[in-house]
Structures are given as C-alpha cells and as structure tokens.
Amino acid sequence: MDTEGTYDARGTGAHRAAHRAGPPPAAPPPPAHAPRPRHPPAGEAGVEQWLRTPRPMREPGVWRYGHTPRPPEEPDGVSDRSLLVGVLISVLSGLLLWSLWRNGYIPYRLVPLKLFTPGDWWYAGTFGGPRTIEGADALTVYEAVLFGLLVYGCGRLGNWTEIFRRHVAGRGRLFLGLATAAGAALAELLVWKDAVPVVRPVLILVASVAGGEIYQSQTVVNVIYALITLGVLWPFARLGHWRRLLADRLGKGAATPPRAPAEAPDAPAPEQWPELRAAGRTDAADALTAEVRTGRMNDVDVARLRHAWDVGQGHPERLAALDEAVLRTGGAAALHPSGARDLPRRTARHDLLTGQVRLGRCAEDPHNPYARRGSGVALEPALLGTSLLAVGPPGAGKSARLVRPVVESLALQALAGRAAVLAVGGAGGDLGPDDAFDVVVRIGDPASVHDFDLYGGTTDPDEAASVLAEGLVGDVAHLDSRRAATVLAQLLGPYRAVHGRFPGVPALRELLDGDLAATDALRESLAAGGHQAMLRELEARTRQKNGTGDPGPVLADRIALLDRPAFAPFFSTGLEARPFSLRSLEHLPLRVRIDLPERAHAEASRLLARLVLAQFTAIAAARADRSLFVCLVLDDATHTVTAETVRGIRRLRSVNAGAVLTLRTVDDVPEGLHTALLGAVGCCMAFSGVTTWDGKRFAEVWGKEWVETREVAQHAVFADQPFTRALHGLRKLVTGKAVTRDAVTVRRVERERWSASELAYQLPAGHAVLSLTTVEGEHAPPLLVELSG
C-alpha cells in the first residue's frame, strides 16, 4: 500500500488474514483527495477550528478539548432571605437620607460646596442657600454627585451585585436581557421625569464648558439628549450582554467553539503545520494547509500525518517519502494498511490530538472535588495503559457507555497508526460494525473469513503449551497450570517435530485421551526421524498417564469443548487453515474483533476468552517494538481471570499495553484473586446497581480521606435575673421552644471516600464512580460520572 515507509505490513484488510507465509497482496491506489469528514471532530466546528481549540494540561481524566477551569469556590454566602432584607433596608435607608437632604434636615450639608466656590454665590451663614444663578447651578451638580455616591454606597451595603448575580444573571441569558431592558426603561423614565438628577447637571456642565450659546442650536440640543439617553442605556447593555444576545437571536452565535488563545502575530497557526515549516518542509506544509482549509482532511488524517512525521524523525528516507506522498496525494498520504480514513459511524466524542474519548461529565455532587464538578471525563491511552476494570449488573450501560466508546477511540487511533485494538465479545454484541474492523473472527460461524490460532502464532512448544494450558485449565483451583503446561509440551513438541506444525483440536484430544493408535503412530514417526529428545518427552508422558494428580484427563475434557461439529472448520493447523494470530498485533495498527458463541457454547466461549486474555498478556509483554499501544477490550470477563493473567495484566503498563475488563460482579472472579485483580488494574469503575459486597471491595480499594465535620449541640440557657426569665418565658410561650444556644465542634476525621452502602443505593441510574491512574503514577480520586453527559 501507499505507506511511504511508515507501515511495512502485509495485507490485513477486512477480508484477508495476516498469514504467516505468502507474498503481500497488491496495494490499491490511494484516493486523490480525502473526503469531507463524516463526523466533525466537535459539534459543527471544522477541522481548522478544531485544531485551533486549546487543550490545556489538566488532571488525569479531564476532557481537555476546549476545557475551561471552574471559577474558584466561593465561601458559603448569606441566604436569599438575608440578601433581600439587606437590599430592602439599604433602599429604604437611601430614600430616607435623600429625603432628609432635599428637605434641608441634614446640617452643614452645603459646607463642602462653599469651601470650593466663590463666597458671593451664597447667602451668609451656615444654612444660607445660593444667591446667584451660578450658585444654584453648582448646587444642582453637587446634589447629582452626592446622589451617585449615595446610590453606590447603598449598593455596596445592600450587596446588590450578589442578588443580581443569583436571581437575575443566574436565570439565563434571555432572562438577563429582559430584566436589564426593563431596568433601562425604568431608569430612562426616572431620568427624564427629573426624579433622578442627570439631565440638568449634564446640561449645566456642558454650558459651563462650551458656553450657553451652544443651546441656541436645536440640533446640538438633540445630540446632547441622545447622548444622555445612550449614556443611561450603556451600563444596562453591558450588564445584560445585549450584543451577544442579539447575535444569538440572529443565529450568528450558535455553536460558537471555544476561543483559542492569542498567538504571536508571526507564529503560524496550528492548521499551517508549524512543525513542518520549522523543519524547512514548506511545500508539504502548504499542501496540507490547503487540504485543511478546503475541508479535504478530517481529524483522523491530521492525527495520522502528525504521527507519521513523528515516527519519521531520525529517518531522512522516510521523511522524504512522506513529503513526496503529501505533495502527490495531500491528506491521503501515509494511509492505514486498510485504506480507511474514518469509521463508518461514531457514537461518542473523540479528540484525536489528545487521544481522548469523552465518557460523560462529573456530577454536581459533594463526593467530587469542587474543581472537577461539571467538567468532562475522558479516557486515553495514558490511562488505559494501567488497565481498567468495570463492574456493574446487566443493563447498567457497560457495553454501550464504556466498551463501545473505548473500542471506537482505539479504532480511530489505529487508523492514525498509533494503536492496535482487540475487541472480544459475544456474537451479536454492539462492539461496532464489521467495516469498522480490519479482521473479524466469528468463532463457530461457517461464514467467518478467519480462523483462530489456538497457539498464538508461536513456534516454541513450551510457549504454546504454557499459554494453552492457562486458557484450558487456568480456572481450575485444584490444578497447577504449570503441570498442565508440562503435559501439553510433552505432546506438542513431538507432534511438531514430526509434522512441522502443532496438532489440531481432534488430534490433540486423541493424544490427551491416551489413544494408543495415535500415540504409537507418533512414537514410530519420532523413531524413524531420529528425534530422540522428543521421543523421551513422549515416553515420559506415557509413563505419567493416569498417575496421581495427572492433569491429562482434565485437559482432555476441556479440549473436548472445542471438538464440536460447530467448530470443525476452526482451529485447524494444516495447509488449508486460515488462522489469525494475535501476534499480528505486535507491529501492525490492526482493528480486530472476535465474536464468541456465548449463547450456544457458553463454556467454550469462556475457555476461548480466557485463552485470548492469556495470549494477549504473553504477546504484549514479549514485544520487541513497544512504540505501538495495544489494548484488549473484553466485554465480559466472567470466569476468564486467572492468577497468571492477573500477573500479566500487572506487567502491561510497562510495555505500552492495557486491558479493559467488564464484570457483572466481582464474584465472577475466584475469591482468592479479588484483591490481586483490583490491585493490578490502575482504573476502577463501579456502575449503578452494584451490590454492597462489590461496593465493599471498591471502598477498600479507594481508601479513606480526611474531612472536617461540624457537630452542633444545643444547650438550654438558664436566666438568673427576673426580667431575663420573663423574656425567656415569653419567648417560649410564643415559639413553643425553650431558649437554647448552639455549641459547634469542628473535628478532622478519616472517612471512606465512598462507602459500600453509598455505592449500592445512592448511585443514580446512568452514573458510575470512576477512579483513574496514569502510567506515570498520577492519581485521580473516585469521581461520580454522569455517563454520556
């Protein structure tokens, strides 16, 4: 394919397996231009605006796309009743003071004005009023200034701004606009009725500056009146955000994306590919900029080309091939091996620049930190790399609200060349449509294009035996899987030495059952071929057969679950086999889905799921190239977790891999592994409907925190004086309660972050509690998440 040296992979499209032999198929020619994005990255914003949107670094799990930090928490304010009483008292006090002022009941009220004006403007004496027109004009302006100061002081004392914020601005933009418009109309009425001293003081000040002759022109008078009107309206327009409201009404402000931070004038914008320009590749940057601005690229294209650029650093030949492909095909350069550039359908919000998928938002709940309430919650590879365990009853939303978005996100990142995903679920499950995956393995379905390799693509008998034993009998408590692996190795090694391949299910079942014909034929072939070491292995197995504690019968019973007519075309190892091996995930950004026949073959499905989990942990840990993030998403991990796979899950975070496991209850895992499993995963998720037993285990994992508690004790007040006793008796007669006083005690105590009863009975439907840990060890406390919020 047209990979420009980025992906040197064999064909692994939706209808072809990654075979171990054979030439790669011919690559289809890449399309000349990218189609417009099927799904805009965020709302109606285009790719250009999507690139410009800020993504600040925040705590683990915060949806960073356009994130705006929450304002600092305000201390507990006064009640609404106290606010209203304060406003009423301040208004009445202001009216009383203004009435006393206007009627001359405040002594020495003109003394400050007389100190700064000529004495011949006033009558003699402290209470003397204006004697000239100039004095009367000065008094008018003086009263206007004092009126403004009185209004300001009453507003501060009565806390008018707080009641405006709570009961006007807090009711929405439309109510705010209507309320400020009504206030502006009332203010205009009071101003032009001269109830509020505004017009006359303004006219006096204009005359004192420009001269009285200015009023001889009616046009000038009209202009001054218009300016007064606008001056009265201006503060109400600012308070009510009339401009923004008008833009919304006209449809110009709908779906306005978050504003990007201001950049230096000479700095290239993100859609201009500054990293390419800084490296001197201006032609490629110009070509990609044109692709973005004309809508011929989507978010997957941007993420894929950025990743290709990063991978090519230090390899000049790769960068040269990438430049040539960009100039030739634009956004279609460095395509995924499948040739796909997007998923057929998205059900969640994704941000491929950060690799995040949004699950919902933090609920407005006291359990959540104040700064996190209302913020988006998202998952990304840095979190999935520590693995995630989700527990919830059927119908809680594990598949639709967690598994499907995570699989979608990993599939998009696979198209960008940054990840590989293996999704395992029951046949008919909602893990995504077939054309969203490169490989679909339908076990038990004759129409399936691919088989499943029971041996994980390895050629080492001991390695194959170890993983296969874990899948077959890893859940048997009284059986040591290491002994079972030894038994399998004693059969797989000799068989491969003779036939050059591992046995199929029927042949392996015959050997485990101790069939004499099969064993003798294998023995004769080993002797004829001179495989003495393998012959000793087979003889050792023959001697141990049917001994005390021999795991052979149990292995035979388990492999018999796969030796059914429904599975006859599967698990074969001959030349006609079409096996898909998980080892393909080591170096290819594949999207793989495995459908298990849970309804018709429940036990076989659990065995296969256990085998897939064991193979995945072994293959992920043994990768030589760990630059590709690989993730297993197991939709139902019931009876699949074993002691060895728990140890494997714990190792995933150090090899750039992760696993997502869902359970209906923790009791679906052996009791001895509860603590080990919860300790092995870095992210835990409890859905609404969990039992108190499961809640207790999560409460232990999440631990305790220090909180402040307030205890209020009421003590009766005993009066010694007769008058005080009489007042207390009157108060008790009126209120019906004895006179008491409160004694408040504040203590710091250690409490569980979430108790078992809270998890079982107080989680609303559609919610879950999620704790997160990054591969670097950064933690986020358990958060109550409103899923899909």
XYZ file of N, CA, C and O in Angstrom, residues 227-385:
636
model
N -27.185 61.641 23.519
C -26.046 61.119 24.273
C -26.422 60.777 25.700
O -25.941 59.773 26.261
N -27.294 61.592 26.313
C -27.763 61.276 27.668
C -28.529 59.962 27.666
O -28.355 59.103 28.548
N -29.412 59.794 26.677
C -30.184 58.555 26.588
C -29.270 57.346 26.429
O -29.436 56.319 27.112
N -28.286 57.454 25.530
C -27.358 56.339 25.333
C -26.503 56.096 26.574
O -26.178 54.944 26.895
N -26.123 57.181 27.255
C -25.326 57.019 28.472
C -26.086 56.284 29.564
O -25.493 55.515 30.331
N -27.414 56.503 29.638
C -28.217 55.777 30.624
C -28.371 54.314 30.215
O -28.367 53.410 31.059
N -28.494 54.042 28.911
C -28.682 52.674 28.439
C -27.402 51.845 28.481
O -27.461 50.619 28.635
N -26.243 52.504 28.349
C -24.981 51.773 28.198
C -24.689 50.793 29.338
O -24.363 49.622 29.089
N -24.785 51.186 30.636
C -24.486 50.196 31.688
C -25.450 49.024 31.695
O -25.052 47.894 31.989
N -26.720 49.257 31.342
C -27.672 48.143 31.294
C -27.341 47.205 30.136
O -27.506 45.984 30.247
N -26.886 47.775 29.013
C -26.488 46.930 27.886
C -25.274 46.071 28.234
O -25.182 44.904 27.824
N -24.336 46.622 28.993
C -23.165 45.839 29.414
C -23.564 44.737 30.387
O -23.089 43.596 30.279
N -24.444 45.064 31.329
C -24.871 44.058 32.300
C -25.666 42.940 31.635
O -25.530 41.770 32.000
N -26.494 43.298 30.693
C -27.351 42.300 30.064
C -26.756 41.601 28.874
O -27.407 40.722 28.293
N -25.517 41.950 28.470
C -24.873 41.339 27.301
C -25.802 41.406 26.092
O -26.048 40.403 25.403
N -26.318 42.592 25.813
C -27.287 42.725 24.719
C -26.671 42.364 23.371
O -27.345 41.792 22.517
N -25.400 42.692 23.196
C -24.763 42.402 21.912
C -24.703 40.899 21.654
O -25.019 40.416 20.549
N -24.307 40.137 22.660
C -24.238 38.683 22.493
C -25.628 38.084 22.321
O -25.834 37.159 21.520
N -26.596 38.622 23.074
C -27.957 38.123 22.955
C -28.515 38.389 21.566
O -29.187 37.537 20.966
N -28.220 39.558 21.029
C -28.691 39.884 19.693
C -28.045 38.975 18.653
O -28.699 38.516 17.703
N -26.760 38.672 18.836
C -26.087 37.763 17.896
C -26.696 36.366 17.961
O -26.866 35.700 16.925
N -27.047 35.913 19.156
C -27.688 34.611 19.275
C -29.056 34.597 18.609
O -29.456 33.614 17.978
N -29.788 35.675 18.786
C -31.133 35.744 18.170
C -31.040 35.716 16.647
O -31.920 35.193 15.970
N -29.981 36.303 16.119
C -29.813 36.346 14.662
C -29.147 35.095 14.116
O -28.947 34.985 12.911
N -28.762 34.169 15.031
C -28.172 32.910 14.576
C -26.687 32.960 14.360
O -26.102 32.011 13.850
N -26.024 34.072 14.738
C -24.587 34.187 14.490
C -23.759 33.594 15.620
O -22.589 33.339 15.451
N -24.370 33.419 16.774
C -23.580 32.939 17.904
C -23.823 31.494 18.243
O -23.385 31.019 19.262
N -24.594 30.767 17.394
C -24.898 29.378 17.694
C -23.668 28.512 17.533
O -22.921 28.623 16.573
N -23.526 27.602 18.501
C -22.423 26.621 18.453
C -21.076 27.281 18.283
O -20.251 26.875 17.481
N -20.865 28.359 19.039
C -19.577 29.042 18.954
C -18.512 28.197 19.625
O -18.645 27.850 20.791
N -17.459 27.820 18.939
C -16.441 26.969 19.536
C -15.604 27.759 20.525
O -15.582 28.992 20.512
N -14.919 27.063 21.444
C -14.066 27.763 22.397
C -13.010 28.592 21.689
O -12.464 28.209 20.651
N -12.742 29.736 22.251
C -11.788 30.662 21.640
C -10.369 30.213 21.928
O -10.004 29.886 23.047
N -9.592 30.193 20.899
C -8.190 29.795 21.034
C -7.385 30.939 21.630
O -7.729 32.110 21.477
N -6.323 30.638 22.365
C -5.515 31.702 22.938
C -4.823 32.529 21.863
O -4.536 32.063 20.759
N -4.571 33.754 22.201
C -3.924 34.662 21.249
C -2.502 34.187 20.965
O -1.782 33.717 21.841
N -2.115 34.278 19.719
C -0.786 33.844 19.306
C 0.024 35.051 18.841
O -0.514 36.117 18.551
N 1.305 34.843 18.775
C 2.166 35.906 18.275
C 1.816 36.180 16.819
O 1.465 35.269 16.068
N 1.887 37.408 16.385
C 1.494 37.726 15.000
C 2.254 36.940 13.955
O 1.722 36.592 12.921
N 3.533 36.646 14.204
C 4.323 35.948 13.193
C 4.341 34.440 13.387
O 4.999 33.731 12.631
N 3.642 33.916 14.398
C 3.634 32.479 14.645
C 2.590 31.813 13.761
O 1.456 32.279 13.686
N 2.938 30.717 13.065
C 1.948 30.042 12.216
C 0.870 29.388 13.058
O 1.115 28.899 14.166
N -0.359 29.382 12.551
C -1.476 28.761 13.235
C -1.321 27.246 13.193
O -0.581 26.697 12.369
N -2.027 26.504 14.068
C -1.871 25.038 14.074
C -2.208 24.393 12.742
O -1.591 23.400 12.366
N -3.210 24.939 12.009
C -3.569 24.334 10.738
C -2.537 24.607 9.651
O -2.628 24.056 8.554
N -1.537 25.434 9.942
C -0.470 25.705 8.980
C 0.746 24.793 9.184
O 1.778 24.999 8.566
N 0.615 23.778 10.040
C 1.636 22.765 10.264
C 2.983 23.398 10.602
O 3.961 23.300 9.849
N 3.052 24.064 11.759
C 4.304 24.761 12.118
C 5.482 23.812 12.295
O 6.630 24.210 12.069
N 5.250 22.530 12.688
C 6.374 21.627 12.873
C 7.055 21.318 11.541
O 8.281 21.142 11.496
N 6.265 21.241 10.472
C 6.872 21.020 9.159
C 7.605 22.267 8.672
O 8.684 22.168 8.075
N 7.032 23.428 8.920
C 7.695 24.663 8.487
C 8.993 24.869 9.252
O 9.988 25.350 8.697
N 8.979 24.517 10.545
C 10.212 24.677 11.325
C 11.323 23.770 10.815
O 12.509 24.089 10.947
N 10.939 22.625 10.216
C 11.947 21.713 9.668
C 12.312 22.039 8.228
O 13.066 21.285 7.599
N 11.769 23.128 7.684
C 12.100 23.539 6.338
C 11.289 22.871 5.248
O 11.613 23.019 4.057
N 10.244 22.134 5.595
C 9.417 21.446 4.598
C 8.186 22.295 4.303
O 7.050 21.926 4.613
N 8.435 23.447 3.692
C 7.369 24.427 3.463
C 6.367 23.947 2.434
O 5.158 24.181 2.582
N 6.825 23.273 1.387
C 5.905 22.825 0.339
C 4.881 21.838 0.898
O 3.676 21.933 0.606
N 5.344 20.886 1.690
C 4.414 19.918 2.286
C 3.454 20.613 3.239
O 2.262 20.305 3.283
N 3.960 21.582 4.024
C 3.091 22.312 4.946
C 2.036 23.109 4.191
O 0.859 23.147 4.597
N 2.420 23.733 3.086
C 1.440 24.493 2.297
C 0.370 23.569 1.715
O -0.824 23.910 1.691
N 0.790 22.383 1.248
C -0.180 21.450 0.684
C -1.171 20.973 1.737
O -2.386 20.913 1.492
N -0.683 20.656 2.933
C -1.583 20.198 3.987
C -2.461 21.333 4.496
O -3.626 21.108 4.857
N -1.942 22.552 4.556
C -2.757 23.700 4.972
C -3.923 23.900 4.010
O -5.065 24.149 4.437
N -3.654 23.784 2.728
C -4.736 23.919 1.746
C -5.752 22.798 1.907
O -6.963 23.022 1.768
N -5.289 21.576 2.211
C -6.222 20.464 2.415
C -7.132 20.723 3.606
O -8.330 20.437 3.557
N -6.574 21.266 4.678
C -7.376 21.546 5.866
C -8.402 22.634 5.588
O -9.596 22.507 5.921
N -7.967 23.713 4.976
C -8.865 24.858 4.782
C -9.945 24.590 3.741
O -10.997 25.236 3.773
N -9.712 23.658 2.842
C -10.740 23.326 1.858
C -11.615 22.159 2.299
O -12.488 21.726 1.551
N -11.394 21.636 3.502
C -12.244 20.577 4.023
C -11.973 19.206 3.467
O -12.841 18.324 3.560
N -10.807 18.960 2.874
C -10.495 17.656 2.303
C -9.730 16.758 3.275
O -9.270 15.690 2.906
N -9.598 17.203 4.537
C -8.971 16.386 5.569
C -9.901 16.312 6.769
O -10.655 17.242 7.044
N -9.837 15.210 7.482
C -10.572 15.095 8.737
C -9.588 14.938 9.887
O -8.368 14.989 9.706
N -10.126 14.741 11.073
C -9.263 14.668 12.248
C -8.371 13.438 12.218
O -7.246 13.459 12.732
N -8.842 12.333 11.619
C -8.002 11.140 11.519
C -6.797 11.412 10.628
O -5.668 10.996 10.940
N -7.009 12.125 9.526
C -5.895 12.456 8.636
C -4.846 13.295 9.357
O -3.643 13.065 9.229
N -5.296 14.272 10.118
C -4.361 15.134 10.830
C -3.549 14.317 11.829
O -2.311 14.427 11.906
N -4.235 13.485 12.611
C -3.521 12.685 13.607
C -2.578 11.686 12.943
O -1.459 11.456 13.422
N -3.005 11.105 11.819
C -2.160 10.121 11.150
C -0.895 10.760 10.592
O 0.214 10.226 10.743
N -1.024 11.904 9.960
C 0.150 12.553 9.373
C 1.077 13.101 10.448
O 2.304 13.086 10.290
N 0.524 13.601 11.538
C 1.398 14.036 12.629
C 2.177 12.860 13.199
O 3.363 12.972 13.514
N 1.494 11.718 13.347
C 2.188 10.544 13.861
C 3.252 10.069 12.884
O 4.358 9.685 13.282
N 2.915 10.088 11.585
C 3.911 9.687 10.583
C 5.123 10.601 10.618
O 6.264 10.149 10.451
N 4.901 11.880 10.835
C 6.024 12.819 10.935
C 6.884 12.498 12.155
O 8.113 12.487 12.075
N 6.230 12.221 13.292
C 6.994 11.905 14.495
C 7.785 10.604 14.334
O 8.933 10.507 14.777
N 7.154 9.598 13.697
C 7.848 8.326 13.512
C 9.031 8.487 12.564
O 10.082 7.850 12.734
N 8.884 9.372 11.595
C 9.945 9.551 10.615
C 11.125 10.367 11.101
O 12.143 10.440 10.391
N 11.021 10.991 12.266
C 12.144 11.763 12.773
C 13.366 10.861 12.966
O 13.287 9.785 13.550
N 14.474 11.294 12.465
C 15.688 10.486 12.542
C 15.859 9.532 11.380
O 16.855 8.803 11.322
N 14.876 9.504 10.451
C 14.966 8.641 9.267
C 14.724 9.517 8.029
O 13.585 9.665 7.588
N 15.751 10.124 7.487
C 15.566 11.052 6.352
C 14.862 10.416 5.165
O 14.083 11.076 4.470
N 15.106 9.128 4.920
C 14.471 8.496 3.762
C 12.952 8.414 3.959
O 12.172 8.560 3.008
N 12.517 8.185 5.197
C 11.073 8.139 5.461
C 10.449 9.516 5.282
O 9.362 9.646 4.716
N 11.120 10.540 5.799
C 10.579 11.887 5.671
C 10.519 12.315 4.216
O 9.575 12.991 3.790
N 11.509 11.939 3.432
C 11.484 12.287 2.013
C 10.315 11.601 1.303
O 9.619 12.210 0.487
N 10.085 10.315 1.618
C 8.953 9.600 1.020
C 7.629 10.198 1.462
O 6.680 10.299 0.678
N 7.570 10.630 2.734
C 6.340 11.246 3.239
C 6.079 12.576 2.544
O 4.931 12.879 2.165
N 7.115 13.385 2.352
C 6.956 14.660 1.642
C 6.438 14.433 0.225
O 5.529 15.127 -0.247
N 7.026 13.460 -0.440
C 6.604 13.187 -1.814
C 5.142 12.743 -1.858
O 4.371 13.159 -2.733
N 4.741 11.890 -0.906
C 3.354 11.422 -0.883
C 2.395 12.561 -0.562
O 1.295 12.630 -1.116
N 2.777 13.467 0.332
C 1.920 14.603 0.663
C 1.724 15.500 -0.546
O 0.611 15.951 -0.841
N 2.801 15.769 -1.287
C 2.672 16.614 -2.471
C 1.853 15.931 -3.565
O 1.205 16.604 -4.374
N 1.846 14.593 -3.559
C 1.133 13.866 -4.603
C -0.333 13.630 -4.249
O -1.223 13.785 -5.086
N -0.595 13.242 -2.987
C -1.959 12.845 -2.603
C -2.557 13.691 -1.496
O -3.690 13.446 -1.091
N -1.829 14.641 -0.961
C -2.381 15.511 0.072
C -2.674 14.761 1.357
O -1.821 14.051 1.895
N -3.902 14.901 1.845
C -4.271 14.272 3.113
C -4.379 12.773 3.048
O -4.562 12.129 4.086
N -4.282 12.168 1.864
C -4.355 10.715 1.728
C -2.998 10.049 1.875
O -2.874 8.854 1.611
N -1.981 10.777 2.281
C -0.652 10.194 2.437
C -0.587 9.355 3.701
O -1.325 9.581 4.657
N 0.336 8.395 3.705
C 0.607 7.541 4.864
C -0.649 6.866 5.369
O -0.913 6.798 6.559
N -1.435 6.324 4.429
C -2.703 5.703 4.800
C -2.493 4.469 5.666
O -1.453 3.804 5.623
N -3.512 4.160 6.452
C -3.579 2.911 7.191
C -3.563 1.745 6.200
O -4.052 1.887 5.067
N -2.999 0.601 6.547
C -2.961 -0.518 5.587
C -4.313 -0.888 4.994
O -4.385 -1.400 3.882
N -5.402 -0.650 5.695
C -6.724 -0.967 5.161
C -7.195 0.054 4.139
O -8.173 -0.201 3.417
N -6.577 1.220 4.081
C -7.025 2.284 3.197
C -8.146 3.124 3.769
O -8.576 4.093 3.143
N -8.652 2.793 4.953
C -9.754 3.552 5.570
C -9.219 4.835 6.181
O -8.081 4.893 6.668
N -10.062 5.869 6.162
C -9.677 7.165 6.718
C -10.620 7.633 7.807
O -10.461 8.704 8.368
N -11.620 6.834 8.105
C -12.558 7.167 9.168
C -13.390 5.924 9.459
O -13.397 4.967 8.684
N -14.103 5.948 10.579
C -15.035 4.881 10.899
C -16.373 5.157 10.217
O -16.730 6.311 9.966
N -17.128 4.118 9.913
C -18.430 4.359 9.268
C -19.407 5.115 10.150
O -20.295 5.809 9.655
N -19.250 5.000 11.481
C -20.169 5.694 12.379
C -19.486 5.885 13.725
O -18.754 5.011 14.182
N -19.732 7.029 14.331
C -19.202 7.306 15.671
C -20.369 7.510 16.626
O -21.359 8.153 16.295
N -20.228 6.973 17.814
C -21.264 7.129 18.834
C -20.792 7.957 20.021
O -21.570 8.177 20.941
N -19.554 8.404 20.023
C -19.009 9.184 21.139
C -18.189 10.331 20.583
O -17.903 10.394 19.380
N -17.816 11.251 21.458
C -16.978 12.383 21.071
C -15.517 12.012 21.271
O -15.123 11.507 22.328
N -14.723 12.263 20.244
C -13.311 11.900 20.259
C -12.465 13.126 19.954
O -12.878 14.017 19.214
N -11.282 13.144 20.537
C -10.285 14.169 20.224
C -8.982 13.448 19.941
O -8.279 13.016 20.860
N -8.670 13.305 18.664
C -7.524 12.500 18.274
C -6.189 13.191 18.535
O -5.151 12.529 18.519
N -6.187 14.491 18.757
C -4.916 15.146 19.093
C -4.442 14.731 20.480
O -3.235 14.632 20.730
N -5.364 14.507 21.390
C -5.000 14.055 22.737
C -5.251 12.568 22.924
O -4.853 12.007 23.944
N -5.927 11.922 21.953
C -6.248 10.507 22.087
C -7.357 10.232 23.067
O -7.488 9.102 23.552
N -8.196 11.218 23.363
C -9.225 11.060 24.385
C -10.577 10.712 23.770
O -10.885 11.090 22.635
N -11.393 10.007 24.550
C -12.790 9.758 24.231
C -13.604 10.182 25.447
O -13.291 9.815 26.583
N -14.620 10.977 25.213
C -15.421 11.524 26.306
C -16.473 10.504 26.737
O -17.250 10.002 25.916
N -16.501 10.201 28.042
C -17.495 9.292 28.593
C -18.687 10.011 29.188
O -19.788 9.465 29.231
N -18.509 11.211 29.677
C -19.581 11.953 30.324
C -19.000 13.151 31.045
O -17.976 13.699 30.646
N -19.661 13.544 32.133
C -19.185 14.685 32.906
C -19.305 14.386 34.392
O -20.116 13.549 34.819
N -18.486 15.058 35.167
C -18.539 14.901 36.615
C -19.831 15.517 37.157
O -20.181 16.646 36.809
N -20.511 14.774 37.984
C -21.779 15.242 38.530
C -21.541 16.315 39.588
O -20.466 16.397 40.199
N -22.559 17.135 39.782
C -22.523 18.147 40.845
C -22.849 17.449 42.164
O -23.986 17.480 42.649
N -21.849 16.830 42.743
C -22.048 16.008 43.931
C -20.953 16.326 44.941
O -19.800 16.555 44.559
N -21.277 16.342 46.231
C -20.235 16.652 47.238
C -19.071 15.664 47.236
O -17.984 16.010 47.707
N -19.285 14.445 46.738
C -18.177 13.497 46.694
C -17.094 13.941 45.716
O -15.929 13.561 45.876
N -17.459 14.689 44.682
C -16.492 15.139 43.685
C -15.803 16.412 44.153
O -16.445 17.282 44.754
N -14.523 16.559 43.894
C -13.846 17.823 44.213
C -14.529 18.982 43.486
O -15.022 18.823 42.363
N -14.532 20.143 44.117
C -15.244 21.293 43.538
C -14.725 21.619 42.144
O -15.512 21.906 41.225
N -13.410 21.546 41.942
C -12.844 21.931 40.650
C -13.237 20.971 39.534
O -13.202 21.341 38.362
N -13.628 19.731 39.857
C -13.958 18.755 38.832
C -15.453 18.729 38.496
O -15.840 18.132 37.492
N -16.282 19.330 39.319
C -17.729 19.238 39.088
C -18.103 19.955 37.791
O -17.719 21.101 37.573
N -18.844 19.255 36.960
C -19.271 19.820 35.692
C -18.274 19.659 34.563
O -18.616 19.933 33.407
N -17.053 19.226 34.837
C -16.051 19.063 33.777
C -16.241 17.722 33.083
O -16.791 16.772 33.644
N -15.775 17.633 31.837
C -15.885 16.397 31.086
C -14.920 15.342 31.608
O -13.853 15.645 32.150
N -15.313 14.076 31.445
C -14.484 12.939 31.868
C -14.136 12.142 30.620
O -15.006 11.828 29.800
N -12.849 11.809 30.460
C -12.398 11.142 29.246
C -11.337 10.103 29.591
O -10.660 10.185 30.624
N -11.206 9.124 28.700
C -10.168 8.107 28.797
C -9.203 8.281 27.636
O -9.580 8.773 26.565
N -7.964 7.847 27.856
C -6.912 7.960 26.848
C -5.899 6.848 27.092
O -5.940 6.168 28.139
N -4.979 6.601 26.141
C -4.010 5.519 26.332
C -3.175 5.645 27.598
O -2.791 4.618 28.173
N -2.884 6.874 28.045
C -2.104 7.025 29.269
C -2.835 6.454 30.477
O -2.198 6.076 31.468
N -4.163 6.376 30.414
C -4.959 5.787 31.492
C -5.239 4.320 31.219
O -5.141 3.490 32.129
N -5.590 3.990 29.976
C -5.861 2.595 29.641
C -4.609 1.747 29.769
O -4.704 0.519 29.887
N -3.428 2.367 29.729
C -2.196 1.623 29.896
C -2.043 1.009 31.267
O -1.218 0.104 31.451
